[in-house]
Amino acid sequence: MFEAVILGIVQGLTEFLPVSSSAHLILFPWFFRWQGIIDSLAFDVALHTGTLMALLFYFRKDWIELLKTSVNKDCMLWKIIIGTIPAGVAGVFLHDLIEENRSPGIIAFTLCIVSLFMILSERNYGKSERTGIEKVSFGNSLFIGIAQAFALIPGVSRSGITIVAGLVKGMKREDAARFSFLLSTPAIAGASLLEARKLLHAPDVQYDIFIAGTVVSAVTGYFAIKYLLRFLQRHSIAPFAYYRFFLAFVIILSVLTKN
C-alpha cells in the first residue's frame, strides 16, 4: 500500500509538471527495487485513470463549453481532435517498439534533449507578442499534436514537449499549458483504454491497492494542474528543465554505480 500511495503521488505530480511521468514511474521501482503488482501494467492503467479524472474535473467547464460549441467548424474541440491524431497513430503502430526501449540510459538522454528545447523556447519569449488559446489555428494544433506524439518516448514529457511547441508557435506560457492539458485528455483516455484491453484476462487484482493509487494520483494531479497554471503566469519553464538535467545526472550516476 505504501508503494501504491508513493507512486500515486509521483504520477499525479509528474503527469502534469513538465518533468516526464513515464521516467519517474520507471525509475522509482527500478531504483528502490520494487516489484509485484505496483510494477505491473494493471497498476499503470490505474494511475493514468486517476490523472484522467483530475483533468476531466479541473477542466469540466471547458469541456462542457467545447461540447456546446462543437457545431462551429472553428470550434476548439475540432482543433483538439486534429491535434490528437498524431499521438493516436504513433501509439497504435509504435507502441511495442517504444515499450522495448524504456532503459534508464534512453530516459536520461531524452530528459536532456527536451530540457534543451525547453530552455531554447524561452529565449525569445519576451521579444514578440504572445497569443492566447483562443487564437490557436488548426495548423498549430497539428504541430503541437505531432510534438505530443514524441511524448510516447520515456523521458520526453507530454506537458513539456507540448508547452515547448506552443511557445514556438507564439502562445503565452499559461495558454500553452492549458491547451496542452486539453489536448492530453483524449490521448490519456485512449492510451488507458488501449492498455486496459490487455487486462481482460488478467489474474485477480488487488482492488485496495488500485483504488489507493487511482485516488492519490487524481487528487495530486488536480493540485499539480492548478499549481503549474499559476506558476506559468509569472515564471518560465526553465526551472523544470534544470531539474530534468539533474535527474538525468542522477540516473547516469545510479547506472554506473549499480554496474
mmCIF file of C-alpha atoms in Angstrom:
data_model
loop_
_atom_site.group_PDB
_atom_site.id
_atom_site.type_symbol
_atom_site.label_atom_id
_atom_site.label_comp_id
_atom_site.label_asym_id
_atom_site.label_seq_id
_atom_site.Cartn_x
_atom_site.Cartn_y
_atom_site.Cartn_z
ATOM 1 C CA MET A 1 0.000 0.000 0.000
ATOM 2 C CA PHE A 2 2.861 2.392 0.815
ATOM 3 C CA GLU A 3 4.363 1.934 -2.652
ATOM 4 C CA ALA A 4 0.946 2.496 -4.248
ATOM 5 C CA VAL A 5 0.497 5.819 -2.444
ATOM 6 C CA ILE A 6 4.019 6.986 -3.321
ATOM 7 C CA LEU A 7 3.596 6.108 -6.992
ATOM 8 C CA GLY A 8 0.169 7.764 -6.981
ATOM 9 C CA ILE A 9 1.778 10.990 -5.770
ATOM 10 C CA VAL A 10 4.588 10.648 -8.310
ATOM 11 C CA GLN A 11 2.131 10.057 -11.167
ATOM 12 C CA GLY A 12 -0.135 12.935 -10.138
ATOM 13 C CA LEU A 13 2.746 15.405 -9.961
ATOM 14 C CA THR A 14 4.834 14.323 -12.927
ATOM 15 C CA GLU A 15 1.996 13.730 -15.406
ATOM 16 C CA PHE A 16 1.330 17.467 -15.497
ATOM 17 C CA LEU A 17 4.601 19.082 -14.474
ATOM 18 C CA PRO A 18 6.998 19.068 -17.473
ATOM 19 C CA VAL A 19 9.388 16.516 -15.961
ATOM 20 C CA SER A 20 8.180 13.223 -17.537
ATOM 21 C CA SER A 21 5.847 10.916 -15.623
ATOM 22 C CA SER A 22 7.000 7.810 -17.510
ATOM 23 C CA ALA A 23 10.594 8.460 -16.470
ATOM 24 C CA HIS A 24 9.673 8.704 -12.788
ATOM 25 C CA LEU A 25 7.314 5.702 -12.853
ATOM 26 C CA ILE A 26 10.002 3.551 -14.459
ATOM 27 C CA LEU A 27 12.798 4.839 -12.249
ATOM 28 C CA PHE A 28 11.128 4.624 -8.831
ATOM 29 C CA PRO A 29 10.515 0.831 -8.933
ATOM 30 C CA TRP A 30 13.934 0.344 -10.589
ATOM 31 C CA PHE A 31 15.809 2.469 -8.066
ATOM 32 C CA PHE A 32 14.058 1.095 -4.953
ATOM 33 C CA ARG A 33 13.791 -2.443 -6.401
ATOM 34 C CA TRP A 34 10.000 -2.515 -6.033
ATOM 35 C CA GLN A 35 8.327 -5.466 -7.702
ATOM 36 C CA GLY A 36 4.946 -7.122 -7.850
ATOM 37 C CA ILE A 37 1.601 -5.511 -8.552
ATOM 38 C CA ILE A 38 2.860 -1.896 -8.325
ATOM 39 C CA ASP A 39 5.256 -2.618 -11.200
ATOM 40 C CA SER A 40 2.510 -4.080 -13.399
ATOM 41 C CA LEU A 41 0.557 -2.885 -16.424
ATOM 42 C CA ALA A 42 -2.681 -3.013 -14.428
ATOM 43 C CA PHE A 43 -1.387 -0.599 -11.798
ATOM 44 C CA ASP A 44 -0.066 1.713 -14.519
ATOM 45 C CA VAL A 45 -3.582 1.869 -16.001
ATOM 46 C CA ALA A 46 -4.987 2.653 -12.542
ATOM 47 C CA LEU A 47 -2.580 5.575 -12.094
ATOM 48 C CA HIS A 48 -3.422 7.016 -15.509
ATOM 49 C CA THR A 49 -7.117 6.666 -14.737
ATOM 50 C CA GLY A 50 -6.513 8.880 -11.707
ATOM 51 C CA THR A 51 -4.796 11.624 -13.702
ATOM 52 C CA LEU A 52 -7.534 11.419 -16.347
ATOM 53 C CA MET A 53 -10.083 12.043 -13.587
ATOM 54 C CA ALA A 54 -8.052 15.062 -12.441
ATOM 55 C CA LEU A 55 -8.054 16.501 -15.974
ATOM 56 C CA LEU A 56 -11.768 15.990 -16.501
ATOM 57 C CA PHE A 57 -12.677 17.512 -13.146
ATOM 58 C CA TYR A 58 -10.355 20.529 -13.383
ATOM 59 C CA PHE A 59 -11.394 21.384 -16.942
ATOM 60 C CA ARG A 60 -15.022 20.248 -16.624
ATOM 61 C CA LYS A 61 -16.383 23.722 -17.513
ATOM 62 C CA ASP A 62 -14.062 23.944 -20.512
ATOM 63 C CA TRP A 63 -15.215 20.584 -21.855
ATOM 64 C CA ILE A 64 -18.887 21.420 -21.365
ATOM 65 C CA GLU A 65 -18.375 24.651 -23.315
ATOM 66 C CA LEU A 66 -16.408 22.822 -26.028
ATOM 67 C CA LEU A 67 -19.208 20.303 -26.480
ATOM 68 C CA LYS A 68 -21.822 23.064 -26.634
ATOM 69 C CA THR A 69 -19.951 24.860 -29.422
ATOM 70 C CA SER A 70 -18.893 21.734 -31.328
ATOM 71 C CA VAL A 71 -21.242 22.580 -34.232
ATOM 72 C CA ASN A 72 -18.991 25.532 -35.056
ATOM 73 C CA LYS A 73 -16.411 24.405 -37.627
ATOM 74 C CA ASP A 74 -13.798 26.656 -35.993
ATOM 75 C CA CYS A 75 -14.534 25.238 -32.535
ATOM 76 C CA MET A 76 -11.633 24.407 -30.226
ATOM 77 C CA LEU A 77 -12.938 20.841 -29.914
ATOM 78 C CA TRP A 78 -12.133 20.131 -33.567
ATOM 79 C CA LYS A 79 -8.651 21.563 -33.105
ATOM 80 C CA ILE A 80 -8.119 19.217 -30.164
ATOM 81 C CA ILE A 81 -9.325 16.274 -32.267
ATOM 82 C CA ILE A 82 -6.903 17.217 -35.066
ATOM 83 C CA GLY A 83 -4.085 17.547 -32.526
ATOM 84 C CA THR A 84 -4.846 14.138 -31.021
ATOM 85 C CA ILE A 85 -4.463 12.194 -34.282
ATOM 86 C CA PRO A 86 -0.615 12.072 -34.438
ATOM 87 C CA ALA A 87 -0.258 10.601 -30.934
ATOM 88 C CA GLY A 88 -3.063 8.135 -31.631
ATOM 89 C CA VAL A 89 -1.430 6.876 -34.825
ATOM 90 C CA ALA A 90 2.013 6.688 -33.208
ATOM 91 C CA GLY A 91 0.604 4.883 -30.175
ATOM 92 C CA VAL A 92 -1.046 2.177 -32.281
ATOM 93 C CA PHE A 93 1.855 1.489 -34.640
ATOM 94 C CA LEU A 94 4.895 2.176 -32.456
ATOM 95 C CA HIS A 95 3.670 1.018 -29.038
ATOM 96 C CA ASP A 96 5.638 -2.240 -28.907
ATOM 97 C CA LEU A 97 8.835 -0.600 -30.163
ATOM 98 C CA ILE A 98 8.579 2.116 -27.518
ATOM 99 C CA GLU A 99 7.855 -0.402 -24.749
ATOM 100 C CA GLU A 100 11.048 -2.267 -25.640
ATOM 101 C CA ASN A 101 13.146 0.875 -25.214
ATOM 102 C CA ARG A 102 12.493 2.041 -21.661
ATOM 103 C CA SER A 103 16.029 1.737 -20.312
ATOM 104 C CA PRO A 104 17.459 4.299 -17.844
ATOM 105 C CA GLY A 105 20.040 5.330 -20.445
ATOM 106 C CA ILE A 106 17.389 6.281 -23.013
ATOM 107 C CA ILE A 107 15.421 8.143 -20.347
ATOM 108 C CA ALA A 108 18.494 10.165 -19.334
ATOM 109 C CA PHE A 109 19.155 11.066 -22.977
ATOM 110 C CA THR A 110 15.598 12.224 -23.706
ATOM 111 C CA LEU A 111 15.437 14.153 -20.429
ATOM 112 C CA CYS A 112 18.463 16.197 -21.542
ATOM 113 C CA ILE A 113 17.326 16.746 -25.142
ATOM 114 C CA VAL A 114 13.877 18.047 -24.194
ATOM 115 C CA SER A 115 15.431 20.180 -21.437
ATOM 116 C CA LEU A 116 17.476 21.941 -24.119
ATOM 117 C CA PHE A 117 14.310 22.537 -26.163
ATOM 118 C CA MET A 118 12.598 23.970 -23.071
ATOM 119 C CA ILE A 119 15.420 26.440 -22.429
ATOM 120 C CA LEU A 120 15.697 27.444 -26.100
ATOM 121 C CA SER A 121 11.936 28.008 -26.383
ATOM 122 C CA GLU A 122 12.161 30.608 -23.610
ATOM 123 C CA ARG A 123 14.982 32.648 -25.187
ATOM 124 C CA ASN A 124 12.709 34.747 -27.424
ATOM 125 C CA TYR A 125 9.655 34.721 -25.161
ATOM 126 C CA GLY A 126 9.583 38.446 -24.381
ATOM 127 C CA LYS A 127 10.661 39.600 -27.839
ATOM 128 C CA SER A 128 7.332 39.142 -29.634
ATOM 129 C CA GLU A 129 3.623 39.484 -28.952
ATOM 130 C CA ARG A 130 2.084 36.349 -27.481
ATOM 131 C CA THR A 131 -1.329 34.927 -28.307
ATOM 132 C CA GLY A 132 -3.914 33.194 -26.146
ATOM 133 C CA ILE A 133 -5.508 29.789 -26.511
ATOM 134 C CA GLU A 134 -8.408 31.260 -28.482
ATOM 135 C CA LYS A 135 -6.019 32.120 -31.343
ATOM 136 C CA VAL A 136 -4.772 28.549 -31.856
ATOM 137 C CA SER A 137 -5.138 27.580 -35.518
ATOM 138 C CA PHE A 138 -5.722 24.116 -36.969
ATOM 139 C CA GLY A 139 -2.149 24.134 -38.258
ATOM 140 C CA ASN A 140 -0.754 24.992 -34.835
ATOM 141 C CA SER A 141 -2.946 22.306 -33.254
ATOM 142 C CA LEU A 142 -1.491 19.728 -35.617
ATOM 143 C CA PHE A 143 2.054 20.956 -34.901
ATOM 144 C CA ILE A 144 1.516 20.658 -31.139
ATOM 145 C CA GLY A 145 -0.150 17.276 -31.692
ATOM 146 C CA ILE A 146 2.901 15.987 -33.571
ATOM 147 C CA ALA A 147 5.027 17.141 -30.638
ATOM 148 C CA GLN A 148 2.711 15.220 -28.298
ATOM 149 C CA ALA A 149 3.370 12.037 -30.293
ATOM 150 C CA PHE A 150 7.039 12.228 -29.275
ATOM 151 C CA ALA A 151 5.910 12.121 -25.631
ATOM 152 C CA LEU A 152 5.364 8.383 -26.081
ATOM 153 C CA ILE A 153 9.135 8.082 -25.702
ATOM 154 C CA PRO A 154 10.008 7.724 -21.977
ATOM 155 C CA GLY A 155 11.692 10.828 -20.607
ATOM 156 C CA VAL A 156 10.191 13.307 -23.074
ATOM 157 C CA SER A 157 7.188 14.566 -21.011
ATOM 158 C CA ARG A 158 3.835 15.167 -22.657
ATOM 159 C CA SER A 159 3.303 18.552 -21.000
ATOM 160 C CA GLY A 160 6.933 19.561 -21.506
ATOM 161 C CA ILE A 161 7.118 18.943 -25.252
ATOM 162 C CA THR A 162 3.646 20.350 -25.998
ATOM 163 C CA ILE A 163 4.251 23.509 -23.961
ATOM 164 C CA VAL A 164 7.505 23.966 -25.894
ATOM 165 C CA ALA A 165 5.581 23.539 -29.162
ATOM 166 C CA GLY A 166 3.020 26.100 -28.010
ATOM 167 C CA LEU A 167 5.747 28.596 -27.123
ATOM 168 C CA VAL A 168 7.387 28.061 -30.522
ATOM 169 C CA LYS A 169 4.044 28.935 -32.125
ATOM 170 C CA GLY A 170 3.822 32.176 -30.151
ATOM 171 C CA MET A 171 1.465 31.224 -27.328
ATOM 172 C CA LYS A 172 1.576 32.589 -23.792
ATOM 173 C CA ARG A 173 3.020 30.130 -21.270
ATOM 174 C CA GLU A 174 -0.193 29.612 -19.320
ATOM 175 C CA ASP A 175 -2.254 29.221 -22.507
ATOM 176 C CA ALA A 176 0.277 26.776 -23.950
ATOM 177 C CA ALA A 177 -0.066 24.695 -20.772
ATOM 178 C CA ARG A 178 -3.871 24.915 -20.808
ATOM 179 C CA PHE A 179 -4.022 23.758 -24.425
ATOM 180 C CA SER A 180 -1.504 21.027 -23.592
ATOM 181 C CA PHE A 181 -3.769 19.703 -20.838
ATOM 182 C CA LEU A 182 -6.904 19.816 -23.004
ATOM 183 C CA LEU A 183 -5.021 18.038 -25.790
ATOM 184 C CA SER A 184 -3.713 15.381 -23.413
ATOM 185 C CA THR A 185 -7.181 14.386 -22.162
ATOM 186 C CA PRO A 186 -8.247 12.243 -25.158
ATOM 187 C CA ALA A 187 -4.667 10.979 -25.538
ATOM 188 C CA ILE A 188 -4.508 9.723 -21.941
ATOM 189 C CA ALA A 189 -8.027 8.268 -22.220
ATOM 190 C CA GLY A 190 -7.139 6.445 -25.434
ATOM 191 C CA ALA A 191 -3.853 5.111 -24.061
ATOM 192 C CA SER A 192 -5.580 3.862 -20.903
ATOM 193 C CA LEU A 193 -8.256 2.056 -22.937
ATOM 194 C CA LEU A 194 -5.602 0.527 -25.190
ATOM 195 C CA GLU A 195 -3.742 -0.877 -22.188
ATOM 196 C CA ALA A 196 -6.927 -1.831 -20.329
ATOM 197 C CA ARG A 197 -7.856 -4.263 -23.121
ATOM 198 C CA LYS A 198 -4.896 -6.395 -22.113
ATOM 199 C CA LEU A 199 -6.315 -6.745 -18.603
ATOM 200 C CA LEU A 200 -9.465 -8.620 -19.638
ATOM 201 C CA HIS A 201 -7.806 -11.964 -18.966
ATOM 202 C CA ALA A 202 -5.549 -10.773 -16.170
ATOM 203 C CA PRO A 203 -5.476 -12.651 -12.851
ATOM 204 C CA ASP A 204 -7.300 -11.377 -9.786
ATOM 205 C CA VAL A 205 -6.288 -7.838 -8.898
ATOM 206 C CA GLN A 206 -5.799 -6.214 -5.501
ATOM 207 C CA TYR A 207 -8.518 -3.581 -5.627
ATOM 208 C CA ASP A 208 -7.415 -1.780 -2.464
ATOM 209 C CA ILE A 209 -4.004 -1.019 -3.988
ATOM 210 C CA PHE A 210 -5.550 0.022 -7.312
ATOM 211 C CA ILE A 211 -8.085 2.316 -5.653
ATOM 212 C CA ALA A 212 -5.397 3.903 -3.472
ATOM 213 C CA GLY A 213 -3.176 4.620 -6.475
ATOM 214 C CA THR A 214 -6.066 5.993 -8.529
ATOM 215 C CA VAL A 215 -7.409 8.299 -5.823
ATOM 216 C CA VAL A 216 -3.988 9.622 -4.796
ATOM 217 C CA SER A 217 -2.940 10.302 -8.401
ATOM 218 C CA ALA A 218 -6.267 12.058 -9.068
ATOM 219 C CA VAL A 219 -6.029 14.372 -6.055
ATOM 220 C CA THR A 220 -2.323 15.083 -6.542
ATOM 221 C CA GLY A 221 -2.848 15.632 -10.262
ATOM 222 C CA TYR A 222 -5.596 18.187 -9.661
ATOM 223 C CA PHE A 223 -3.337 20.328 -7.499
ATOM 224 C CA ALA A 224 -0.401 19.877 -9.899
ATOM 225 C CA ILE A 225 -2.502 21.324 -12.743
ATOM 226 C CA LYS A 226 -3.604 24.227 -10.561
ATOM 227 C CA TYR A 227 -0.045 24.933 -9.437
ATOM 228 C CA LEU A 228 1.523 24.843 -12.904
ATOM 229 C CA LEU A 229 -1.055 27.163 -14.477
ATOM 230 C CA ARG A 230 -0.488 29.703 -11.703
ATOM 231 C CA PHE A 231 3.289 29.285 -11.822
ATOM 232 C CA LEU A 232 3.449 29.953 -15.557
ATOM 233 C CA GLN A 233 1.607 33.252 -15.181
ATOM 234 C CA ARG A 234 4.820 34.764 -13.819
ATOM 235 C CA HIS A 235 7.625 32.273 -14.369
ATOM 236 C CA SER A 236 9.315 30.389 -17.198
ATOM 237 C CA ILE A 237 9.633 26.638 -17.662
ATOM 238 C CA ALA A 238 13.419 26.842 -17.215
ATOM 239 C CA PRO A 239 13.418 25.580 -13.575
ATOM 240 C CA PHE A 240 11.816 22.339 -14.746
ATOM 241 C CA ALA A 241 14.495 21.988 -17.426
ATOM 242 C CA TYR A 242 17.223 22.322 -14.789
ATOM 243 C CA TYR A 243 15.511 19.670 -12.658
ATOM 244 C CA ARG A 244 15.428 17.351 -15.674
ATOM 245 C CA PHE A 245 19.179 17.814 -16.189
ATOM 246 C CA PHE A 246 19.711 16.968 -12.510
ATOM 247 C CA LEU A 247 17.503 13.876 -12.796
ATOM 248 C CA ALA A 248 19.422 12.703 -15.870
ATOM 249 C CA PHE A 249 22.675 13.101 -13.930
ATOM 250 C CA VAL A 250 21.282 11.043 -11.032
ATOM 251 C CA ILE A 251 20.149 8.326 -13.450
ATOM 252 C CA ILE A 252 23.544 8.088 -15.140
ATOM 253 C CA LEU A 253 25.296 8.031 -11.766
ATOM 254 C CA SER A 254 22.956 5.303 -10.490
ATOM 255 C CA VAL A 255 23.503 3.161 -13.580
ATOM 256 C CA LEU A 256 27.273 3.467 -13.270
ATOM 257 C CA THR A 257 27.325 2.663 -9.544
ATOM 258 C CA LYS A 258 24.902 -0.265 -9.883
ATOM 259 C CA ASN A 259 27.069 -1.749 -12.590
#
